[in-house]
């Protein structure tokens, strides 16, 4: 049963990392290359769509890692799992304090109501998101290493 939990948790976190990596290095660069209105509208829609899904995914991932850490506390790799959990917790804290406030503003913007500094706010979100992606990639790598 523990092996199934370990694999399931690693897959859930890995797919989450893939989505966030794609947003950072594929989707947002595409949207940024579109004319201002199109790119901004695309980001607003993405903020609404992913803003509804990702919090559940992040918390679920963190809970799964915590269950793995408790269930496997007497097995090898527990330190790696605990460190991965700490990194996922950091990513949740970063999200709540830094990224979600920007996302909550941006998802309501239209070409008619966006602030003059909307591009600067999106660039800040992108920079913070890149850091968060690095954090969750590290967490995923630790979980993969704990499987070995």
Tab-separated table of N, CA and C in Angstrom:
chain	number	residue	atom	x	y	z
A	1	UNK	N	0.819	-1.202	0.000
A	1	UNK	CA	0.000	0.000	0.000
A	1	UNK	C	0.866	1.271	0.000
A	2	UNK	N	1.962	1.236	0.783
A	2	UNK	CA	2.840	2.403	0.834
A	2	UNK	C	3.442	2.685	-0.535
A	3	UNK	N	3.828	1.633	-1.261
A	3	UNK	CA	4.415	1.849	-2.593
A	3	UNK	C	3.426	2.547	-3.524
A	4	UNK	N	2.168	2.151	-3.462
A	4	UNK	CA	1.151	2.786	-4.307
A	4	UNK	C	1.009	4.262	-3.938
A	5	UNK	N	1.011	4.571	-2.653
A	5	UNK	CA	0.924	5.961	-2.197
A	5	UNK	C	2.120	6.759	-2.696
A	6	UNK	N	3.309	6.182	-2.592
A	6	UNK	CA	4.522	6.865	-3.033
A	6	UNK	C	4.465	7.193	-4.526
A	7	UNK	N	4.088	6.209	-5.322
A	7	UNK	CA	4.021	6.408	-6.767
A	7	UNK	C	2.914	7.400	-7.118
A	8	UNK	N	1.735	7.246	-6.519
A	8	UNK	CA	0.617	8.148	-6.787
A	8	UNK	C	0.994	9.588	-6.445
A	9	UNK	N	1.599	9.779	-5.290
A	9	UNK	CA	2.004	11.121	-4.859
A	9	UNK	C	3.016	11.721	-5.827
A	10	UNK	N	3.987	10.925	-6.233
A	10	UNK	CA	5.012	11.416	-7.154
A	10	UNK	C	4.404	11.797	-8.501
A	11	UNK	N	3.446	11.009	-8.968
A	11	UNK	CA	2.785	11.326	-10.237
A	11	UNK	C	1.960	12.608	-10.107
A	12	UNK	N	1.195	12.749	-9.025
A	12	UNK	CA	0.378	13.949	-8.820
A	12	UNK	C	1.268	15.190	-8.785
A	13	UNK	N	2.348	15.133	-8.027
A	13	UNK	CA	3.267	16.281	-7.948
A	13	UNK	C	3.957	16.502	-9.293
A	14	UNK	N	4.346	15.430	-9.953
A	14	UNK	CA	5.021	15.556	-11.243
A	14	UNK	C	4.153	16.196	-12.312
A	15	UNK	N	2.889	15.817	-12.361
A	15	UNK	CA	1.992	16.427	-13.339
A	15	UNK	C	1.776	17.903	-13.003
A	16	UNK	N	1.644	18.215	-11.710
A	16	UNK	CA	1.512	19.617	-11.298
A	16	UNK	C	2.741	20.416	-11.744
A	17	UNK	N	3.913	19.859	-11.546
A	17	UNK	CA	5.147	20.525	-11.979
A	17	UNK	C	5.118	20.743	-13.492
A	18	UNK	N	4.660	19.735	-14.228
A	18	UNK	CA	4.587	19.864	-15.680
A	18	UNK	C	3.660	20.986	-16.115
A	19	UNK	N	2.507	21.103	-15.472
A	19	UNK	CA	1.575	22.177	-15.799
A	19	UNK	C	2.210	23.526	-15.505
A	20	UNK	N	2.790	23.672	-14.319
A	20	UNK	CA	3.385	24.955	-13.944
A	20	UNK	C	4.594	25.295	-14.819
A	21	UNK	N	5.381	24.294	-15.176
A	21	UNK	CA	6.518	24.510	-16.081
A	21	UNK	C	6.004	24.997	-17.436
A	22	UNK	N	4.950	24.359	-17.916
A	22	UNK	CA	4.357	24.747	-19.195
A	22	UNK	C	3.832	26.177	-19.163
A	23	UNK	N	3.178	26.558	-18.070
A	23	UNK	CA	2.699	27.931	-17.940
A	23	UNK	C	3.883	28.894	-18.006
A	24	UNK	N	4.931	28.577	-17.270
A	24	UNK	CA	6.085	29.482	-17.180
A	24	UNK	C	6.859	29.602	-18.492
A	25	UNK	N	7.069	28.480	-19.170
A	25	UNK	CA	8.014	28.483	-20.284
A	25	UNK	C	7.394	28.244	-21.659
A	26	UNK	N	6.065	28.023	-21.701
A	26	UNK	CA	5.400	27.838	-22.989
A	26	UNK	C	4.210	28.786	-23.126
A	27	UNK	N	3.233	28.653	-22.238
A	27	UNK	CA	1.977	29.398	-22.387
A	27	UNK	C	2.192	30.903	-22.238
A	28	UNK	N	2.798	31.331	-21.135
A	28	UNK	CA	2.954	32.775	-20.932
A	28	UNK	C	3.860	33.430	-21.977
A	29	UNK	N	4.955	32.797	-22.405
A	29	UNK	CA	5.708	33.419	-23.501
A	29	UNK	C	4.881	33.557	-24.788
A	30	UNK	N	4.027	32.585	-25.056
A	30	UNK	CA	3.151	32.707	-26.230
A	30	UNK	C	2.202	33.883	-26.044
A	31	UNK	N	1.551	33.950	-24.869
A	31	UNK	CA	0.620	35.049	-24.610
A	31	UNK	C	1.323	36.399	-24.641
A	32	UNK	N	2.542	36.456	-24.124
A	32	UNK	CA	3.300	37.711	-24.120
A	32	UNK	C	3.653	38.183	-25.533
A	33	UNK	N	3.720	37.252	-26.477
A	33	UNK	CA	4.070	37.606	-27.856
A	33	UNK	C	2.858	38.073	-28.659
A	34	UNK	N	1.663	37.887	-28.135
A	34	UNK	CA	0.453	38.325	-28.823
A	34	UNK	C	0.260	39.821	-28.644
A	35	UNK	N	-0.559	40.431	-29.501
A	35	UNK	CA	-0.876	41.844	-29.287
A	35	UNK	C	-1.436	42.048	-27.880
A	36	UNK	N	-1.200	43.213	-27.301
A	36	UNK	CA	-1.481	43.487	-25.882
A	36	UNK	C	-2.860	43.013	-25.435
A	37	UNK	N	-3.896	43.342	-26.188
A	37	UNK	CA	-5.234	42.959	-25.744
A	37	UNK	C	-5.410	41.447	-25.719
A	38	UNK	N	-4.944	40.775	-26.761
A	38	UNK	CA	-5.099	39.321	-26.833
A	38	UNK	C	-4.317	38.628	-25.723
A	39	UNK	N	-3.069	39.029	-25.551
A	39	UNK	CA	-2.245	38.430	-24.515
A	39	UNK	C	-2.793	38.669	-23.126
A	40	UNK	N	-3.233	39.880	-22.881
A	40	UNK	CA	-3.783	40.218	-21.568
A	40	UNK	C	-5.079	39.468	-21.315
A	41	UNK	N	-5.944	39.358	-22.307
A	41	UNK	CA	-7.191	38.608	-22.150
A	41	UNK	C	-6.907	37.118	-21.929
A	42	UNK	N	-5.915	36.588	-22.628
A	42	UNK	CA	-5.529	35.193	-22.431
A	42	UNK	C	-5.007	34.936	-21.031
A	43	UNK	N	-4.194	35.851	-20.539
A	43	UNK	CA	-3.676	35.703	-19.175
A	43	UNK	C	-4.798	35.807	-18.153
A	44	UNK	N	-5.750	36.710	-18.383
A	44	UNK	CA	-6.880	36.839	-17.454
A	44	UNK	C	-7.694	35.548	-17.421
A	45	UNK	N	-7.938	34.966	-18.599
A	45	UNK	CA	-8.693	33.704	-18.646
A	45	UNK	C	-7.905	32.584	-17.971
A	46	UNK	N	-6.613	32.520	-18.257
A	46	UNK	CA	-5.768	31.515	-17.606
A	46	UNK	C	-5.746	31.691	-16.096
A	47	UNK	N	-5.729	32.932	-15.640
A	47	UNK	CA	-5.757	33.211	-14.202
A	47	UNK	C	-7.039	32.730	-13.558
A	48	UNK	N	-8.155	32.889	-14.268
A	48	UNK	CA	-9.433	32.401	-13.729
A	48	UNK	C	-9.476	30.877	-13.723
A	49	UNK	N	-9.067	30.264	-14.825
A	49	UNK	CA	-9.141	28.810	-14.955
A	49	UNK	C	-8.167	28.115	-13.996
A	50	UNK	N	-6.905	28.458	-14.086
A	50	UNK	CA	-5.906	27.810	-13.237
A	50	UNK	C	-6.012	28.279	-11.789
A	51	UNK	N	-6.503	29.498	-11.587
A	51	UNK	CA	-6.709	29.987	-10.226
A	51	UNK	C	-7.733	29.173	-9.465
A	52	UNK	N	-8.626	28.494	-10.177
A	52	UNK	CA	-9.620	27.640	-9.531
A	52	UNK	C	-9.073	26.242	-9.259
A	53	UNK	N	-8.172	25.771	-10.112
A	53	UNK	CA	-7.685	24.386	-10.033
A	53	UNK	C	-6.413	24.241	-9.198
A	54	UNK	N	-5.471	25.139	-9.399
A	54	UNK	CA	-4.146	24.955	-8.809
A	54	UNK	C	-4.125	24.974	-7.277
A	55	UNK	N	-4.912	25.801	-6.602
A	55	UNK	CA	-4.877	25.733	-5.130
A	55	UNK	C	-5.227	24.338	-4.604
A	56	UNK	N	-6.215	23.713	-5.197
A	56	UNK	CA	-6.596	22.354	-4.785
A	56	UNK	C	-5.456	21.390	-5.072
A	57	UNK	N	-4.818	21.543	-6.198
A	57	UNK	CA	-3.723	20.664	-6.592
A	57	UNK	C	-2.520	20.826	-5.664
A	58	UNK	N	-2.184	22.059	-5.323
A	58	UNK	CA	-1.057	22.307	-4.426
A	58	UNK	C	-1.324	21.721	-3.041
A	59	UNK	N	-2.515	21.973	-2.507
A	59	UNK	CA	-2.844	21.477	-1.163
A	59	UNK	C	-2.920	19.953	-1.170
A	60	UNK	N	-3.535	19.368	-2.195
A	60	UNK	CA	-3.602	17.908	-2.301
A	60	UNK	C	-2.205	17.309	-2.344
A	61	UNK	N	-1.324	17.913	-3.121
A	61	UNK	CA	0.062	17.427	-3.205
A	61	UNK	C	0.741	17.480	-1.846
A	62	UNK	N	0.553	18.575	-1.147
A	62	UNK	CA	1.162	18.728	0.172
A	62	UNK	C	0.604	17.693	1.152
A	63	UNK	N	-0.700	17.468	1.123
A	63	UNK	CA	-1.319	16.474	2.011
A	63	UNK	C	-0.813	15.070	1.679
A	64	UNK	N	-0.735	14.745	0.395
A	64	UNK	CA	-0.223	13.429	0.001
A	64	UNK	C	1.207	13.218	0.482
A	65	UNK	N	2.041	14.245	0.361
A	65	UNK	CA	3.428	14.131	0.826
A	65	UNK	C	3.460	13.969	2.343
A	66	UNK	N	2.604	14.661	3.054
A	66	UNK	CA	2.547	14.520	4.513
A	66	UNK	C	2.121	13.106	4.906
A	67	UNK	N	1.133	12.569	4.218
A	67	UNK	CA	0.698	11.186	4.496
A	67	UNK	C	1.829	10.217	4.200
A	68	UNK	N	2.538	10.413	3.098
A	68	UNK	CA	3.683	9.573	2.755
A	68	UNK	C	4.736	9.656	3.857
A	69	UNK	N	5.034	10.863	4.318
A	69	UNK	CA	6.057	11.035	5.349
A	69	UNK	C	5.678	10.307	6.634
A	70	UNK	N	4.406	10.377	7.010
A	70	UNK	CA	3.953	9.704	8.234
A	70	UNK	C	3.924	8.190	8.034
A	71	UNK	N	3.335	7.753	6.927
A	71	UNK	CA	3.207	6.312	6.679
A	71	UNK	C	4.562	5.644	6.470
A	72	UNK	N	5.503	6.372	5.900
A	72	UNK	CA	6.810	5.788	5.603
A	72	UNK	C	7.909	6.235	6.532
A	73	UNK	N	7.526	6.711	7.721
A	73	UNK	CA	8.521	7.308	8.618
A	73	UNK	C	9.629	6.350	9.031
A	74	UNK	N	9.413	5.045	8.914
A	74	UNK	CA	10.448	4.075	9.300
A	74	UNK	C	11.161	3.485	8.085
A	75	UNK	N	10.910	4.056	6.926
A	75	UNK	CA	11.519	3.564	5.704
A	75	UNK	C	12.608	4.534	5.228
A	76	UNK	N	13.413	4.042	4.295
A	76	UNK	CA	14.451	4.905	3.725
A	76	UNK	C	13.793	6.058	2.961
A	77	UNK	N	14.466	7.143	2.843
A	77	UNK	CA	13.986	8.272	2.057
A	77	UNK	C	13.071	9.232	2.791
A	78	UNK	N	12.834	8.988	4.074
A	78	UNK	CA	11.917	9.868	4.806
A	78	UNK	C	12.430	11.303	4.848
A	79	UNK	N	13.706	11.478	4.994
A	79	UNK	CA	14.273	12.827	5.002
A	79	UNK	C	14.037	13.546	3.680
A	80	UNK	N	14.144	12.807	2.587
A	80	UNK	CA	13.878	13.399	1.277
A	80	UNK	C	12.413	13.812	1.155
A	81	UNK	N	11.521	12.960	1.656
A	81	UNK	CA	10.087	13.256	1.590
A	81	UNK	C	9.759	14.467	2.467
A	82	UNK	N	10.341	14.522	3.654
A	82	UNK	CA	10.105	15.670	4.531
A	82	UNK	C	10.617	16.965	3.906
A	83	UNK	N	11.769	16.910	3.278
A	83	UNK	CA	12.311	18.093	2.616
A	83	UNK	C	11.431	18.499	1.443
A	84	UNK	N	10.959	17.520	0.674
A	84	UNK	CA	10.024	17.812	-0.420
A	84	UNK	C	8.757	18.459	0.126
A	85	UNK	N	8.267	17.952	1.241
A	85	UNK	CA	7.082	18.544	1.862
A	85	UNK	C	7.327	19.979	2.294
A	86	UNK	N	8.497	20.240	2.841
A	86	UNK	CA	8.834	21.609	3.248
A	86	UNK	C	8.879	22.532	2.027
A	87	UNK	N	9.422	22.043	0.919
A	87	UNK	CA	9.465	22.853	-0.301
A	87	UNK	C	8.058	23.102	-0.855
A	88	UNK	N	7.207	22.079	-0.805
A	88	UNK	CA	5.824	22.280	-1.253
A	88	UNK	C	5.095	23.265	-0.346
A	89	UNK	N	5.354	23.179	0.951
A	89	UNK	CA	4.756	24.148	1.882
A	89	UNK	C	5.244	25.562	1.551
A	90	UNK	N	6.531	25.695	1.246
A	90	UNK	CA	7.078	26.991	0.831
A	90	UNK	C	6.378	27.491	-0.430
A	91	UNK	N	6.119	26.590	-1.375
A	91	UNK	CA	5.448	27.005	-2.620
A	91	UNK	C	4.021	27.481	-2.346
A	92	UNK	N	3.349	26.857	-1.388
A	92	UNK	CA	1.992	27.293	-1.020
A	92	UNK	C	2.053	28.667	-0.364
A	93	UNK	N	3.004	28.863	0.522
A	93	UNK	CA	3.161	30.161	1.189
A	93	UNK	C	3.493	31.249	0.168
A	94	UNK	N	4.424	30.943	-0.747
A	94	UNK	CA	4.757	31.893	-1.814
A	94	UNK	C	3.515	32.246	-2.626
A	95	UNK	N	2.740	31.219	-2.944
A	95	UNK	CA	1.539	31.433	-3.746
A	95	UNK	C	0.579	32.383	-3.042
A	96	UNK	N	0.290	32.087	-1.784
A	96	UNK	CA	-0.692	32.869	-1.030
A	96	UNK	C	-0.222	34.309	-0.843
A	97	UNK	N	1.039	34.473	-0.485
A	97	UNK	CA	1.536	35.811	-0.158
A	97	UNK	C	1.938	36.645	-1.370
A	98	UNK	N	2.425	36.000	-2.423
A	98	UNK	CA	3.025	36.752	-3.519
A	98	UNK	C	2.284	36.637	-4.853
A	99	UNK	N	1.924	35.434	-5.237
A	99	UNK	CA	1.372	35.231	-6.577
A	99	UNK	C	-0.139	35.394	-6.654
A	100	UNK	N	-0.862	34.863	-5.686
A	100	UNK	CA	-2.327	34.933	-5.728
A	100	UNK	C	-2.841	36.374	-5.739
A	101	UNK	N	-2.283	37.284	-4.940
A	101	UNK	CA	-2.796	38.664	-5.024
A	101	UNK	C	-2.687	39.274	-6.431
A	102	UNK	N	-1.578	39.008	-7.105
A	102	UNK	CA	-1.423	39.517	-8.469
A	102	UNK	C	-2.411	38.817	-9.395
A	103	UNK	N	-2.514	37.502	-9.256
A	103	UNK	CA	-3.429	36.735	-10.094
A	103	UNK	C	-4.875	37.184	-9.893
A	104	UNK	N	-5.258	37.430	-8.660
A	104	UNK	CA	-6.634	37.852	-8.383
A	104	UNK	C	-6.962	39.185	-9.038
A	105	UNK	N	-5.976	40.063	-9.096
A	105	UNK	CA	-6.199	41.326	-9.807
A	105	UNK	C	-6.260	41.085	-11.309
A	106	UNK	N	-5.295	40.362	-11.822
A	106	UNK	CA	-5.154	40.170	-13.266
A	106	UNK	C	-6.291	39.412	-13.911
A	107	UNK	N	-6.907	38.516	-13.182
A	107	UNK	CA	-7.971	37.721	-13.799
A	107	UNK	C	-9.253	38.512	-14.035
A	108	UNK	N	-9.339	39.708	-13.460
A	108	UNK	CA	-10.528	40.547	-13.666
A	108	UNK	C	-10.298	41.628	-14.715
A	109	UNK	N	-9.075	41.746	-15.208
A	109	UNK	CA	-8.752	42.820	-16.123
A	109	UNK	C	-9.288	42.565	-17.525
A	110	UNK	N	-9.689	43.647	-18.142
A	110	UNK	CA	-10.041	43.675	-19.561
A	110	UNK	C	-9.256	44.840	-20.167
A	111	UNK	N	-9.241	44.939	-21.471
A	111	UNK	CA	-8.561	46.096	-22.072
A	111	UNK	C	-9.129	47.437	-21.592
A	112	UNK	N	-10.372	47.423	-21.129
A	112	UNK	CA	-10.995	48.672	-20.688
A	112	UNK	C	-10.697	49.033	-19.236
A	113	UNK	N	-10.376	48.037	-18.410
A	113	UNK	CA	-10.214	48.359	-16.983
A	113	UNK	C	-8.831	48.026	-16.417
A	114	UNK	N	-7.941	47.522	-17.237
A	114	UNK	CA	-6.619	47.152	-16.712
A	114	UNK	C	-5.845	48.402	-16.314
A	115	UNK	N	-5.001	48.270	-15.286
A	115	UNK	CA	-4.213	49.436	-14.856
A	115	UNK	C	-3.083	49.716	-15.842
A	116	UNK	N	-2.549	50.901	-15.754
A	116	UNK	CA	-1.463	51.304	-16.650
A	116	UNK	C	-0.229	50.418	-16.482
A	117	UNK	N	-0.014	49.905	-15.265
A	117	UNK	CA	1.178	49.087	-15.005
A	117	UNK	C	0.894	47.587	-15.104
A	118	UNK	N	-0.112	47.175	-15.866
A	118	UNK	CA	-0.489	45.762	-15.913
A	118	UNK	C	0.655	44.881	-16.409
A	119	UNK	N	1.440	45.365	-17.364
A	119	UNK	CA	2.561	44.564	-17.874
A	119	UNK	C	3.619	44.366	-16.791
A	120	UNK	N	3.893	45.402	-16.025
A	120	UNK	CA	4.868	45.281	-14.936
A	120	UNK	C	4.378	44.279	-13.890
A	121	UNK	N	3.073	44.307	-13.594
A	121	UNK	CA	2.520	43.357	-12.629
A	121	UNK	C	2.611	41.925	-13.165
A	122	UNK	N	2.358	41.735	-14.444
A	122	UNK	CA	2.464	40.399	-15.040
A	122	UNK	C	3.922	39.935	-15.074
A	123	UNK	N	4.841	40.856	-15.352
A	123	UNK	CA	6.260	40.500	-15.332
A	123	UNK	C	6.704	40.094	-13.929
A	124	UNK	N	6.208	40.800	-12.910
A	124	UNK	CA	6.515	40.413	-11.525
A	124	UNK	C	5.960	39.036	-11.230
A	125	UNK	N	4.719	38.772	-11.655
A	125	UNK	CA	4.120	37.444	-11.452
A	125	UNK	C	4.975	36.383	-12.125
A	126	UNK	N	5.421	36.647	-13.355
A	126	UNK	CA	6.246	35.678	-14.082
A	126	UNK	C	7.547	35.387	-13.335
A	127	UNK	N	8.215	36.422	-12.840
A	127	UNK	CA	9.477	36.213	-12.108
A	127	UNK	C	9.243	35.378	-10.849
A	128	UNK	N	8.207	35.707	-10.101
A	128	UNK	CA	7.894	34.944	-8.888
A	128	UNK	C	7.493	33.511	-9.233
A	129	UNK	N	6.762	33.371	-10.320
A	129	UNK	CA	6.342	32.036	-10.755
A	129	UNK	C	7.547	31.182	-11.142
A	130	UNK	N	8.545	31.781	-11.772
A	130	UNK	CA	9.753	31.018	-12.114
A	130	UNK	C	10.438	30.492	-10.853
A	131	UNK	N	10.480	31.291	-9.822
A	131	UNK	CA	11.063	30.834	-8.552
A	131	UNK	C	10.229	29.695	-7.990
A	132	UNK	N	8.895	29.854	-8.016
A	132	UNK	CA	8.020	28.793	-7.493
A	132	UNK	C	8.193	27.509	-8.295
A	133	UNK	N	8.330	27.614	-9.603
A	133	UNK	CA	8.548	26.427	-10.431
A	133	UNK	C	9.849	25.730	-10.029
A	134	UNK	N	10.894	26.495	-9.783
A	134	UNK	CA	12.162	25.891	-9.339
A	134	UNK	C	11.979	25.162	-8.012
A	135	UNK	N	11.210	25.741	-7.115
A	135	UNK	CA	10.962	25.117	-5.811
A	135	UNK	C	10.210	23.807	-5.973
A	136	UNK	N	9.160	23.796	-6.801
A	136	UNK	CA	8.387	22.556	-6.928
A	136	UNK	C	9.120	21.502	-7.764
A	137	UNK	N	9.988	21.935	-8.678
A	137	UNK	CA	10.824	20.962	-9.391
A	137	UNK	C	11.758	20.276	-8.400
A	138	UNK	N	12.334	21.049	-7.495
A	138	UNK	CA	13.211	20.459	-6.470
A	138	UNK	C	12.427	19.476	-5.601
A	139	UNK	N	11.200	19.837	-5.229
A	139	UNK	CA	10.369	18.931	-4.425
A	139	UNK	C	10.104	17.649	-5.194
A	140	UNK	N	9.759	17.768	-6.458
A	140	UNK	CA	9.502	16.592	-7.283
A	140	UNK	C	10.745	15.704	-7.392
A	141	UNK	N	11.892	16.316	-7.611
A	141	UNK	CA	13.143	15.543	-7.714
A	141	UNK	C	13.415	14.776	-6.418
A	142	UNK	N	13.151	15.405	-5.277
A	142	UNK	CA	13.352	14.723	-4.000
A	142	UNK	C	12.395	13.558	-3.838
A	143	UNK	N	11.157	13.728	-4.257
A	143	UNK	CA	10.204	12.615	-4.184
A	143	UNK	C	10.628	11.472	-5.102
A	144	UNK	N	11.082	11.813	-6.298
A	144	UNK	CA	11.561	10.771	-7.215
A	144	UNK	C	12.759	10.041	-6.614
A	145	UNK	N	13.665	10.776	-5.990
A	145	UNK	CA	14.831	10.156	-5.350
A	145	UNK	C	14.406	9.274	-4.172
A	146	UNK	N	13.359	9.673	-3.465
A	146	UNK	CA	12.889	8.876	-2.332
A	146	UNK	C	12.286	7.556	-2.768
A	147	UNK	N	11.851	7.475	-4.014
A	147	UNK	CA	11.312	6.212	-4.537
A	147	UNK	C	12.402	5.157	-4.730
A	148	UNK	N	13.628	5.612	-4.937
A	148	UNK	CA	14.727	4.680	-5.245
A	148	UNK	C	15.191	3.931	-4.001
